[in-house]
Tab-separated table of C-alpha atoms in Angstrom:
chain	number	residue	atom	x	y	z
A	1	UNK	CA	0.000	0.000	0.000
A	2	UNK	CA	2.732	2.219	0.842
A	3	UNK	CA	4.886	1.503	-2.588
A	4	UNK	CA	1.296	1.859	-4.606
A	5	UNK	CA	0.490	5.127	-2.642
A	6	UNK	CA	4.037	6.912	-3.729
A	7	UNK	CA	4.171	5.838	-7.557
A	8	UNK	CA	0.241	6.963	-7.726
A	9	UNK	CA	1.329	10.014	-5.767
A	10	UNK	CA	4.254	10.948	-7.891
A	11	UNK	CA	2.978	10.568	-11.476
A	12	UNK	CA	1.474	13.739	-12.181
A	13	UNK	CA	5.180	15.232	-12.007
A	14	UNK	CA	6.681	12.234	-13.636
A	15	UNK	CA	7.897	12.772	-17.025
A	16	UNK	CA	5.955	9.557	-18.352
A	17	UNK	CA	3.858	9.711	-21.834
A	18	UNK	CA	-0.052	9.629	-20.870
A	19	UNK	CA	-0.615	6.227	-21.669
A	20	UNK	CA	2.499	4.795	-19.328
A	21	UNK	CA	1.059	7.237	-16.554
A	22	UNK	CA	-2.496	5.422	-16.751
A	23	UNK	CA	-0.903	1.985	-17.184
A	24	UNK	CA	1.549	2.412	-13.801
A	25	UNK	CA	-1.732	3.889	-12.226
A	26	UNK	CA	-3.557	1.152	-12.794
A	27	UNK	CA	-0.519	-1.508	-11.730
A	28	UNK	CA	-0.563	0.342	-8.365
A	29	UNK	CA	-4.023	0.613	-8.100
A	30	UNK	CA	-4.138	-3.612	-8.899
A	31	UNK	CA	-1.821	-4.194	-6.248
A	32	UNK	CA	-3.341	-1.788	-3.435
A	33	UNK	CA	-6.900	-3.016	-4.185
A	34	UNK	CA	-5.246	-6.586	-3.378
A	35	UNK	CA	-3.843	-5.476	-0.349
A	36	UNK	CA	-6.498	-3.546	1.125
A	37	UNK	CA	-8.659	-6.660	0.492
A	38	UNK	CA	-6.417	-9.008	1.841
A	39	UNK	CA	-6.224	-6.533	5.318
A	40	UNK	CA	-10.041	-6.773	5.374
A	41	UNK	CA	-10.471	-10.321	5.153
A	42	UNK	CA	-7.749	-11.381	7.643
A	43	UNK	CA	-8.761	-7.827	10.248
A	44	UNK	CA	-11.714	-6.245	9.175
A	45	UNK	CA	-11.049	-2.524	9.270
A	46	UNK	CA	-8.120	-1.042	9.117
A	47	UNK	CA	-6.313	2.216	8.464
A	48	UNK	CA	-7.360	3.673	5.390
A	49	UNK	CA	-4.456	5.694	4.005
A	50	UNK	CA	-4.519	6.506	-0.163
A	51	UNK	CA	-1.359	9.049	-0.007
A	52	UNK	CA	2.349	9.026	0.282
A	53	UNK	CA	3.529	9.036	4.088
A	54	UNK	CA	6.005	11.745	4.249
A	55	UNK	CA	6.779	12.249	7.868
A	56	UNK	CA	6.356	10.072	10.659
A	57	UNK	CA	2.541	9.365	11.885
A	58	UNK	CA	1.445	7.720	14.881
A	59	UNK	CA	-2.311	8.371	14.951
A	60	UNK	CA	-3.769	6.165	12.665
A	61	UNK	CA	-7.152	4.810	13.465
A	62	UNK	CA	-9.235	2.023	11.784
A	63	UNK	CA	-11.826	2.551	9.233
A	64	UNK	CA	-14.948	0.535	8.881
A	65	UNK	CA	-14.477	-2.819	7.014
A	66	UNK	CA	-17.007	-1.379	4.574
A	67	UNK	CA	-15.497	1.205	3.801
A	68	UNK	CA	-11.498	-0.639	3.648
A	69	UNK	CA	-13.399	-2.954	0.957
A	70	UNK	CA	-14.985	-0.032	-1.156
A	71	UNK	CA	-11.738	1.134	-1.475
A	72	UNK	CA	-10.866	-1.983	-2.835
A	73	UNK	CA	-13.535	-2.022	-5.195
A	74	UNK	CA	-12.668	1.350	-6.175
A	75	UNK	CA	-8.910	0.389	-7.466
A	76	UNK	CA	-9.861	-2.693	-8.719
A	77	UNK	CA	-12.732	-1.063	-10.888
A	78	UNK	CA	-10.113	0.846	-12.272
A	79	UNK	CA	-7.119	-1.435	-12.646
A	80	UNK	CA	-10.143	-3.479	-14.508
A	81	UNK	CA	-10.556	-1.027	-16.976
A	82	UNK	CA	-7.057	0.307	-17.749
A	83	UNK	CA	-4.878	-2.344	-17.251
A	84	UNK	CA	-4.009	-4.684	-20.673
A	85	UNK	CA	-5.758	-7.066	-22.377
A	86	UNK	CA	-5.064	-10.262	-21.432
A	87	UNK	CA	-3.386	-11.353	-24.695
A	88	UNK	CA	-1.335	-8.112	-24.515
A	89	UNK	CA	0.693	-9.107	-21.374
A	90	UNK	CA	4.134	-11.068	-20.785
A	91	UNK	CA	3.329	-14.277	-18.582
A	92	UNK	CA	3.094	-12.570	-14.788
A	93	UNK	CA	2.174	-9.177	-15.920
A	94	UNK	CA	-1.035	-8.395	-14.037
A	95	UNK	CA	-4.291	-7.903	-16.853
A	96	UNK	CA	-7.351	-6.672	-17.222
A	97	UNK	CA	-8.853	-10.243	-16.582
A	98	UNK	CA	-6.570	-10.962	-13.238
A	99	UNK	CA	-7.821	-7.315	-11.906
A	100	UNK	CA	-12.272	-8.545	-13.135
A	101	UNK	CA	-11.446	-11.939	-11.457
A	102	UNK	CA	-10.323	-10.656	-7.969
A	103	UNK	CA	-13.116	-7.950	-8.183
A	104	UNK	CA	-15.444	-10.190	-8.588
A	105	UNK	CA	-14.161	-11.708	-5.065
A	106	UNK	CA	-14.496	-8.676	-3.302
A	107	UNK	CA	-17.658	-7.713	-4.389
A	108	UNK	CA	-18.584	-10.939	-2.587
A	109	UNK	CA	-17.355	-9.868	0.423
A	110	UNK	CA	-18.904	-6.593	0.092
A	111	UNK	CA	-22.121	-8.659	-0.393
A	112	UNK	CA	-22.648	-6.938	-3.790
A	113	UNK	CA	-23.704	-10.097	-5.616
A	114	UNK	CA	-24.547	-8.644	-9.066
A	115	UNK	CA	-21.720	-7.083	-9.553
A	116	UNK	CA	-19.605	-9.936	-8.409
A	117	UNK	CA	-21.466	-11.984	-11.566
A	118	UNK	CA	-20.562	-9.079	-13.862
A	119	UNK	CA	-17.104	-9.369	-12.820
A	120	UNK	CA	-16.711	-12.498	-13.235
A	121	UNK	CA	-18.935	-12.769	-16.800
A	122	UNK	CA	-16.346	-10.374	-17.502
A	123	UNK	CA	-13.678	-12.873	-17.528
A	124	UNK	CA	-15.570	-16.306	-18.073
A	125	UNK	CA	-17.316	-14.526	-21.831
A	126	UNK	CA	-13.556	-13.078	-23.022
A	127	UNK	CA	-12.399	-15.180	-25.997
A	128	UNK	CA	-8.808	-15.409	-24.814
A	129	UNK	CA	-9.495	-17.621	-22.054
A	130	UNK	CA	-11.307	-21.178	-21.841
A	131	UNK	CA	-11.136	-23.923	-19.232
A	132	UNK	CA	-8.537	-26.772	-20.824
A	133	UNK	CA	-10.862	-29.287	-21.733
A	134	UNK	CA	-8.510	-31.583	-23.604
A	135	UNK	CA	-4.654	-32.710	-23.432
A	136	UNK	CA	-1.803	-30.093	-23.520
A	137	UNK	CA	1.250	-29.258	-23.068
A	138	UNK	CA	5.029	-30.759	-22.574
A	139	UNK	CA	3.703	-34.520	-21.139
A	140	UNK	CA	0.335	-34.494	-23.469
A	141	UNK	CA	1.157	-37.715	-25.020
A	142	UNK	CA	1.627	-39.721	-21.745
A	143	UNK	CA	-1.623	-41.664	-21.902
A	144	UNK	CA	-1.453	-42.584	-18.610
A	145	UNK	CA	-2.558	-39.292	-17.309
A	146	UNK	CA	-5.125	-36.832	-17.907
A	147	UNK	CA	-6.130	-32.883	-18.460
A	148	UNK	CA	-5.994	-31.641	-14.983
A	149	UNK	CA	-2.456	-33.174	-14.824
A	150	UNK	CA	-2.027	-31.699	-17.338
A	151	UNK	CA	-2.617	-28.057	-15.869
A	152	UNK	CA	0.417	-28.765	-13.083
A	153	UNK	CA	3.015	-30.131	-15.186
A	154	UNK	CA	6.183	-28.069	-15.070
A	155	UNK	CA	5.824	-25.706	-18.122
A	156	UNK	CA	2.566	-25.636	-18.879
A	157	UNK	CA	1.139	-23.003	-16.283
A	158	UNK	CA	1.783	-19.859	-19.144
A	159	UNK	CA	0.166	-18.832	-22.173
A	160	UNK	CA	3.264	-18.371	-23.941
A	161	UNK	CA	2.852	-22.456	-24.627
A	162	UNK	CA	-0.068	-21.388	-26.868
A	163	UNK	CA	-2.565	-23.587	-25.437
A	164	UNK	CA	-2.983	-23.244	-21.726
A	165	UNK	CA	-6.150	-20.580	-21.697
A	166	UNK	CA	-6.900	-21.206	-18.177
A	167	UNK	CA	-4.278	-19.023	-16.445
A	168	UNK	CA	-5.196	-15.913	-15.388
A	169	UNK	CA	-2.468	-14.960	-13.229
A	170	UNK	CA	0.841	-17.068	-13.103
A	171	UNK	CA	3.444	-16.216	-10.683
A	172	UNK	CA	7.080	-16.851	-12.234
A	173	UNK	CA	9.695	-19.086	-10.222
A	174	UNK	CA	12.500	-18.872	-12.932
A	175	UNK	CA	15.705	-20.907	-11.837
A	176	UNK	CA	19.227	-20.408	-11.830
A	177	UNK	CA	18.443	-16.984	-13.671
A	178	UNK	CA	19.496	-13.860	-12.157
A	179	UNK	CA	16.307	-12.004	-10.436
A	180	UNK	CA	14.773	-15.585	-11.053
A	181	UNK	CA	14.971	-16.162	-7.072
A	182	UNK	CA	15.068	-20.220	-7.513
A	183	UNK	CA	18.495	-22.309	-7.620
A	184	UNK	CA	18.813	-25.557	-8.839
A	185	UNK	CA	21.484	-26.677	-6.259
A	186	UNK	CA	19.411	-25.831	-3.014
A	187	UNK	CA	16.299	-24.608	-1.536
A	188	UNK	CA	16.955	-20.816	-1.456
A	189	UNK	CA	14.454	-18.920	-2.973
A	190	UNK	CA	12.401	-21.591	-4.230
A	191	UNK	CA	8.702	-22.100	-3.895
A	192	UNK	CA	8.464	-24.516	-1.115
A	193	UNK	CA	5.294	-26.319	-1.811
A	194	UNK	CA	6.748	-29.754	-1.563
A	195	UNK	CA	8.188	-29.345	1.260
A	196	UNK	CA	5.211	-27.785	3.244
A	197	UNK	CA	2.410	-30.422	1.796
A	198	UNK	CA	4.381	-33.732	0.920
A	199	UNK	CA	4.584	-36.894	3.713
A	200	UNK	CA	7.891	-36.589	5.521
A	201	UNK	CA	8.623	-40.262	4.725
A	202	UNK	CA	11.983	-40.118	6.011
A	203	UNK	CA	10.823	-41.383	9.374
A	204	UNK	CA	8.378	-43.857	7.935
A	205	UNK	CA	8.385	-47.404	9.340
A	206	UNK	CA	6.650	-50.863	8.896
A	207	UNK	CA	6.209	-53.417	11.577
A	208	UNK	CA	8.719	-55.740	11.288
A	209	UNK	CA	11.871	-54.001	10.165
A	210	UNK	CA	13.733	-50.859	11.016
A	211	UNK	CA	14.585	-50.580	7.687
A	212	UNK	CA	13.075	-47.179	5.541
A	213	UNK	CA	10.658	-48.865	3.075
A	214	UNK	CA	11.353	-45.744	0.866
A	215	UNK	CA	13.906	-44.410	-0.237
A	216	UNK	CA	13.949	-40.656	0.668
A	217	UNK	CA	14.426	-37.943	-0.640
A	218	UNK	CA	13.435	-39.050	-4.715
A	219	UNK	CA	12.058	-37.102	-7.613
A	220	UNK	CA	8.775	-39.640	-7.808
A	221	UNK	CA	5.312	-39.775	-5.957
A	222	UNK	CA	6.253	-40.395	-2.802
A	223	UNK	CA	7.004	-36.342	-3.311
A	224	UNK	CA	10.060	-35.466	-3.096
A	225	UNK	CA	11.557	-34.031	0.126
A	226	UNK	CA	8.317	-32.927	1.873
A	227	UNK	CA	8.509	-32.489	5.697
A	228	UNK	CA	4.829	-33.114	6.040
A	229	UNK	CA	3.734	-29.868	7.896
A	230	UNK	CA	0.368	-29.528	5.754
A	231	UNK	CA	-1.342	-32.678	6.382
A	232	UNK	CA	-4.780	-33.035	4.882
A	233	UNK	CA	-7.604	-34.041	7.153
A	234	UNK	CA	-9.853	-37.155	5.978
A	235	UNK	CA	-12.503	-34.662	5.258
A	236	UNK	CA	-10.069	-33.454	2.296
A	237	UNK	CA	-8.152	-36.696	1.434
A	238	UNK	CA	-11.577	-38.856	1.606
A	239	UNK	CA	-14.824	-37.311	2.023
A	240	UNK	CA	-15.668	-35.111	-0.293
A	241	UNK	CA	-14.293	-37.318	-3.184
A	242	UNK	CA	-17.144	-39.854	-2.092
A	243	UNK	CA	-19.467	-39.447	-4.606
A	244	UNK	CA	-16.963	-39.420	-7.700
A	245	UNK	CA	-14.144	-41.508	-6.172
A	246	UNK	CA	-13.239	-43.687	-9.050
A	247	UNK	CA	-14.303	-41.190	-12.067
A	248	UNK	CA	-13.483	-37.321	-10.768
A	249	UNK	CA	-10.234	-36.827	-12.846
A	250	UNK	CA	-9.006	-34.752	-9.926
A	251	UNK	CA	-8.432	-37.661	-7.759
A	252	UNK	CA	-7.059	-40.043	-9.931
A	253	UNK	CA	-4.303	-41.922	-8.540
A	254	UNK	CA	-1.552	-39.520	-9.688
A	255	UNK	CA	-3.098	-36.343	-9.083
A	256	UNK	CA	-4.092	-37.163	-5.440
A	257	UNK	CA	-1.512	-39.943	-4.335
A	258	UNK	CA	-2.976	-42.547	-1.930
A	259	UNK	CA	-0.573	-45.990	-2.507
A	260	UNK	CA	3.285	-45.848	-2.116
A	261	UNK	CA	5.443	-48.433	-3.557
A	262	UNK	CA	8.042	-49.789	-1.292
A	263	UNK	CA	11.082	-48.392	-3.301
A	264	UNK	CA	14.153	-49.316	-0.921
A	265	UNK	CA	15.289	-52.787	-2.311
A	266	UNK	CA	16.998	-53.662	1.190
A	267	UNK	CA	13.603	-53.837	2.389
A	268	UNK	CA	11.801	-57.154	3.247
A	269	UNK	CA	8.332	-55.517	1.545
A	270	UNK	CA	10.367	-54.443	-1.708
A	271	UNK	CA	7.585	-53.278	-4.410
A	272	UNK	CA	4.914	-53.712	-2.548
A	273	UNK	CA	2.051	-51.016	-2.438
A	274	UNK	CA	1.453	-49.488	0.940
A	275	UNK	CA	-1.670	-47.630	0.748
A	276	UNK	CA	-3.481	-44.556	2.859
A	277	UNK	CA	-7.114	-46.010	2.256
A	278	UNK	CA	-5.921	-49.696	3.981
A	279	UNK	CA	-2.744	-49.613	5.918
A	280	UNK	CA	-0.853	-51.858	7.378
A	281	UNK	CA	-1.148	-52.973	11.145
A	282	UNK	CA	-0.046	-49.540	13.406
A	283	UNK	CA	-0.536	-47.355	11.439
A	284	UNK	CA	-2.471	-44.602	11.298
A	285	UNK	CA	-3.535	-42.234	8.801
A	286	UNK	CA	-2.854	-39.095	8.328
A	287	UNK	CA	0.435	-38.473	10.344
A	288	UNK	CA	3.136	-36.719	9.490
A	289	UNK	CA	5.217	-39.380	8.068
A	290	UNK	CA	2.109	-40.894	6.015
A	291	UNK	CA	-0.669	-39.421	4.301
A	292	UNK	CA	-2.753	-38.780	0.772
A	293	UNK	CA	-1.434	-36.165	-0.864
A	294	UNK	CA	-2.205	-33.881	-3.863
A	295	UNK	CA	1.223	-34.296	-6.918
A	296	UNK	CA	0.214	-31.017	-7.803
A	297	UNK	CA	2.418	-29.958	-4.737
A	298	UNK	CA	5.741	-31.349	-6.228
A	299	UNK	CA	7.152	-32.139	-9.448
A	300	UNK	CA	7.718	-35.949	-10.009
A	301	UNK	CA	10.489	-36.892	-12.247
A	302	UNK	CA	11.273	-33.120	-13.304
A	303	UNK	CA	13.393	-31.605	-10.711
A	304	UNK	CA	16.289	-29.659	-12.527
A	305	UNK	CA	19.275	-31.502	-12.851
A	306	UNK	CA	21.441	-30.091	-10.122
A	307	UNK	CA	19.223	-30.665	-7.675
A	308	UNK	CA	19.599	-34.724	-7.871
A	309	UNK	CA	22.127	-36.117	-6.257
A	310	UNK	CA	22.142	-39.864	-8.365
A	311	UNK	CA	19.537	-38.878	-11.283
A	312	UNK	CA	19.736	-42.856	-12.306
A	313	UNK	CA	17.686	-43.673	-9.364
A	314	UNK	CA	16.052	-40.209	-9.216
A	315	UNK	CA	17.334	-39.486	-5.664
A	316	UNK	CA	17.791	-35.802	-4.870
A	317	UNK	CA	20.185	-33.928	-2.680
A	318	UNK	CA	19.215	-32.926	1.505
A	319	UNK	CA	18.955	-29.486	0.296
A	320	UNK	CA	15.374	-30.289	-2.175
A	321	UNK	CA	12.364	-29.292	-1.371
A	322	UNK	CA	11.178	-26.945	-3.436
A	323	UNK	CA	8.487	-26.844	-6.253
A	324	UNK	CA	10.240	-26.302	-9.588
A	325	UNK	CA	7.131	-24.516	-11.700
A	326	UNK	CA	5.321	-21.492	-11.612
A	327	UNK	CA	2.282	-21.332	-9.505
A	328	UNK	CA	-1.001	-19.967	-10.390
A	329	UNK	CA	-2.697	-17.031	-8.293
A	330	UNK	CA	-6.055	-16.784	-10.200
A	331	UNK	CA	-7.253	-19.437	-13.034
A	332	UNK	CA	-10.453	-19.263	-14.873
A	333	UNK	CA	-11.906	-22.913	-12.785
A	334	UNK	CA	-11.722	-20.269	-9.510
A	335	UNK	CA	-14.032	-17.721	-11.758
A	336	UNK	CA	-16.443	-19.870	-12.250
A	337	UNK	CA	-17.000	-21.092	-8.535
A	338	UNK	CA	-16.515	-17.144	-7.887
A	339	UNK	CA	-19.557	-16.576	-10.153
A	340	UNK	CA	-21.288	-19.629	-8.336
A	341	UNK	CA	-21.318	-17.931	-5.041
A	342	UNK	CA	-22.664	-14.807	-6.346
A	343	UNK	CA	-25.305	-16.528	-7.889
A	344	UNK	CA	-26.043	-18.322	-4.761
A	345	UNK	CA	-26.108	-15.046	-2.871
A	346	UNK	CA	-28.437	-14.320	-5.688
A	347	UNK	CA	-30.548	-17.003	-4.825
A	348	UNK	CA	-30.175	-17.610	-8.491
A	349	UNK	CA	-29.353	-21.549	-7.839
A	350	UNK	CA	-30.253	-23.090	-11.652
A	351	UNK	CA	-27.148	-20.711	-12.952
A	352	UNK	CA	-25.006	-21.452	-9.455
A	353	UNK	CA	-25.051	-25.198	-10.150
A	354	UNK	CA	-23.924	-24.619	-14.325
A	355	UNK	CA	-21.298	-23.110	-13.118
A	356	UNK	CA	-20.048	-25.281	-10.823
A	357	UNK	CA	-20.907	-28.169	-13.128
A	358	UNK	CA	-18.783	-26.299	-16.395
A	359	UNK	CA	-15.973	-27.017	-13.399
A	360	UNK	CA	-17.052	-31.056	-12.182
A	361	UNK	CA	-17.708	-31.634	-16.066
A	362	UNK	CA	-14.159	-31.002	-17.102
A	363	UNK	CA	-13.067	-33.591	-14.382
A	364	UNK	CA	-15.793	-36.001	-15.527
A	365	UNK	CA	-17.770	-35.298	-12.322
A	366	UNK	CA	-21.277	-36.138	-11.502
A	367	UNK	CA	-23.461	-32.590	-11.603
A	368	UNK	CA	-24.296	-31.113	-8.453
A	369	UNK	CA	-28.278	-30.342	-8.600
A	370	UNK	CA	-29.234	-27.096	-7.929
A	371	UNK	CA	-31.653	-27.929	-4.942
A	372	UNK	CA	-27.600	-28.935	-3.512
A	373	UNK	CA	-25.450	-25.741	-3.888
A	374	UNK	CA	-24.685	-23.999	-0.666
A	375	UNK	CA	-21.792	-21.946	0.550
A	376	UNK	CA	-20.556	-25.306	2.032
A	377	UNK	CA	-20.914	-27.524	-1.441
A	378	UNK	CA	-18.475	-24.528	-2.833
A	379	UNK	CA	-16.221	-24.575	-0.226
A	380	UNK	CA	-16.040	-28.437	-0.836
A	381	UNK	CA	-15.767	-28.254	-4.861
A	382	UNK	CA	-12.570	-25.420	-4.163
A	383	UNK	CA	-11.260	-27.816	-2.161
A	384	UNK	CA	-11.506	-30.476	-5.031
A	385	UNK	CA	-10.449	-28.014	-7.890
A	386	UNK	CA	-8.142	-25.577	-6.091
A	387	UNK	CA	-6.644	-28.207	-3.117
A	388	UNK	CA	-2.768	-27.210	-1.989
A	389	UNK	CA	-3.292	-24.221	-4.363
A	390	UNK	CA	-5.563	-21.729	-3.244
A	391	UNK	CA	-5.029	-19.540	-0.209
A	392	UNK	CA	-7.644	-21.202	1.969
A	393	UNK	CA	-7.510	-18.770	4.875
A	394	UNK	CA	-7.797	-15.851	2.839
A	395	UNK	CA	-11.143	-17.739	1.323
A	396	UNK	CA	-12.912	-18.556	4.548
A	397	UNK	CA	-11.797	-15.323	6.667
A	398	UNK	CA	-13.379	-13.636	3.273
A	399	UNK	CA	-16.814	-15.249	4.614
A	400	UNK	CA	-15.884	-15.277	8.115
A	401	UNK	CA	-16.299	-19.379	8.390
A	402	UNK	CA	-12.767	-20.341	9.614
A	403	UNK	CA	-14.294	-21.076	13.120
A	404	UNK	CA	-17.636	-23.075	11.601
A	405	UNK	CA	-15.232	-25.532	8.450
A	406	UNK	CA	-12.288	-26.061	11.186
A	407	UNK	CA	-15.180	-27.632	13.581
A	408	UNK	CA	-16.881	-29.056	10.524
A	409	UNK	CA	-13.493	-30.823	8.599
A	410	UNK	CA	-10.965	-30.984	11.040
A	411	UNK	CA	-10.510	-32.547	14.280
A	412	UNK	CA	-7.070	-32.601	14.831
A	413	UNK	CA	-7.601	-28.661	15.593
A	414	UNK	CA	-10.179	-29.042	18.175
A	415	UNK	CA	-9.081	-25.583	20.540
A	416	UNK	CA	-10.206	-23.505	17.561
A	417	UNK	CA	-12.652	-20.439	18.664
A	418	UNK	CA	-15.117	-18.154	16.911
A	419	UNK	CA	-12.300	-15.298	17.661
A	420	UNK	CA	-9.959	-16.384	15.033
A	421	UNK	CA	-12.690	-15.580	12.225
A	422	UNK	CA	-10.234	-12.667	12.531
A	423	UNK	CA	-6.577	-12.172	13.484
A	424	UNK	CA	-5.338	-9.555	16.109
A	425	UNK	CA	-4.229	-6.028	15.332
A	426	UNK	CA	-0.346	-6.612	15.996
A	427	UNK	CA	0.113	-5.550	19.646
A	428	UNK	CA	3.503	-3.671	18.498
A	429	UNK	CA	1.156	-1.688	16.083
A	430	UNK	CA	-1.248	-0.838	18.498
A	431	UNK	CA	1.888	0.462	21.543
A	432	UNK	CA	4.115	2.529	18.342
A	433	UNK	CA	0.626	4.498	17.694
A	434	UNK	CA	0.733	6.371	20.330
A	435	UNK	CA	-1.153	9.526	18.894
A	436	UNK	CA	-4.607	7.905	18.596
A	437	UNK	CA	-6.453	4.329	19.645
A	438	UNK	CA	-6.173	1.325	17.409
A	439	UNK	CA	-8.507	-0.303	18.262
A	440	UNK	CA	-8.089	-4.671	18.835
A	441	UNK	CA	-10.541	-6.803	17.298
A	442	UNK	CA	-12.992	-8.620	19.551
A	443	UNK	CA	-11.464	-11.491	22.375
A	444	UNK	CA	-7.761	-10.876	21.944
């Protein structure tokens, strides 16, 4: 906010052409709208400031959520209109379409449900995009997989590749380039998906032998070198795939890994298939060091070259654990279940369920009836479409259900309270601002 709030500050003495002038506007304006959402969702109000600090202030006070997410609105609206076309942009350049899609999310929160359908017909009805119905990309002609693989293979996240419609917004991880952030020879500056969401099979045992049944850490689906901090409750992992377990493309058995072969040849269980839906005597699933995870999170078979340490066996160095392909922020599936809800807020349920179903009909998924869309069936079908990859928290603080899912879908987190539908106002913010009362959100 600060950064956007001195460029838009400083333009009208810059020395730019018009057209750059409207263009940086509108990148600012993208990325303050984004921020002041983000605030909202995860404090409510906070300090409103649109202008350049130039001196030292300690008397802010909080605005009104309303009015923090208006502001939002306000840049977006803008950024919408002014920023390039889609088609127009290098991959990662923010677009007209990234700034429609989030708008359409805050109008939600705003409660503004109309608009939040315009928004997002904005993007959905725009010839350049399309949901990827149909193989792509640089692994297209491995029959063994299928088109929402397809969407997470390393490469195939831009639009550069000339097929992949769907992305809206790709973030770029490039490696061993300068400015690129990501090395091939360690974990600095890497995305670390893997590490954060794959099983941490390192300390996996069997009854019977000491002996690690697999070998650890290796470029394959047991994935990679993760540490298993994001383990995914049964109500992810089981649940919600009930109704389309054997068909719903997004949980086939290499997109959401649930059987491990036994890879370490020392091993007295040498290729067998340990699996998460039956294990084996003692053990329990999920724990850290065994669990169902999404491949999405890794990339099996396709870590760069200096990160293995004996490619023949595809065993990588100690230092792995990063996720070697750009990640998406906003793709057109999310749109879709964006327009959903605003339709549903609509009470509009016949058009809430086609959208959802445009989504679950790509993935060869039984259609939801419309008499069965609620906020909750959404929150599921994100969880099935946008699983290790959307923000969650920034979803359900958006609609203030953090305390009501954690209670609902995960046990394992039973001291959660109504009070964290909202995180605290920093108490080092509050003590610095000594000129006025920021005020602390509700039980902290």
């Amino acid at each position: 906010i600060a950064e956007s709030n001195t460029i838009i500050g400083r333009i009208p003495a810059s020395e730019l052409a018009p057209a750059d002038r409207t263009l940086m506007e509108a990148r600012a304006k993208f990325f303050r709208g984004m921020a002041f959402r983000t605030l909202a969702y995860l404090y409510g109000g906070v300090p409103l400031n649109t202008t350049e600090v130039v001196s030292p202030k300690t008397d802010y006070v909080r605005a009104p959520k309303t009015a923090v997410l208006e502001q939002a609105i306000s840049d977006l609206k803008f950024a919408s209109l002014n920023l390039p076309a889609i088609n127009l942009v290098q991959d990662g350049e923010v677009n007209n379409l990234a700034a429609y899609h989030l708008l359409s999310e805050v109008y939600l929160a705003a409660g503004q449900f109309q608009n939040a359908a315009d928004a997002a017909s904005a993007v959905i009805s725009n010839p350049n995009v399309g949901l990827m119905t149909t193989r792509f990309g640089v692994k297209a002609s491995d029959a063994t997989k299928n088109v929402y693989w397809d969407l997470f293979q390393r490469g195939n996240q831009n639009r550069k590749n000339g097929t992949n419609k769907e992305s809206l917004w790709v973030i770029q991880f490039e490696t061993d380039v300068p400015g690129g952030g990501a090395v091939s020879t360690g974990i600095s500056g890497s995305y670390q998906m893997e590490r954060h969401f794959a099983p941490q099979f390192l300390n996996f045992r069997l009854s019977g032998s000491s002996v690690q049944p697999f070998l650890y850490p290796i470029s394959d689906y047991t994935g990679g070198r993760g540490i298993g901090w994001a383990i995914p409750t049964k109500y992810f992992s089981d649940v919600i795939w009930q109704s389309d377990f054997n068909n719903d493309l997004r949980n086939a058995p290499f997109n959401f890994v649930r059987e491990f072969k036994v890879t370490n040849p020392t091993h007295p269980r040498f290729g067998q298939t340990i699996s998460t839906i039956n294990p084996p005597a003692g053990i329990t699933v999920p724990r850290r060091d065994f669990y169902a995870f999404q491949s999405k999170v890794t990339t099996p078979g396709d870590h760069p070259d200096g990160m293995f340490q004996d490619k023949s066996q595809l065993l990588l160095k100690a230092s792995a654990g990063g996720t070697y392909a750009d990640q998406y922020m906003f793709r057109l599936a999310e749109t879709y279940l964006l327009r959903a809800e605003a339709y549903l807020g609509l009470n509009q349920l016949d058009k809430a369920a086609a959208d959802i179903n445009v989504v679950r009909s790509r993935s060869n998924a039984s259609a939801v009836l419309p008499a069965n869309v609620n906020m909750d069936y959404i929150l599921d079908e994100r969880m099935r479409e946008l699983g290790s990859e959307e923000k969650r928290r920034i979803t359900l603080m958006r609609l203030g259900l953090v305390y009501d899912r954690v209670k609902k879908c995960n046990p394992y987190y039973n001291d959660i309270l109504t009070t964290y539908n909202l995180w605290p106002i920093p108490a080092s913010e509050i003590e610095r601002n000594n000129g006025a009362k920021l005020e602390q959100n509700p039980g902290y």
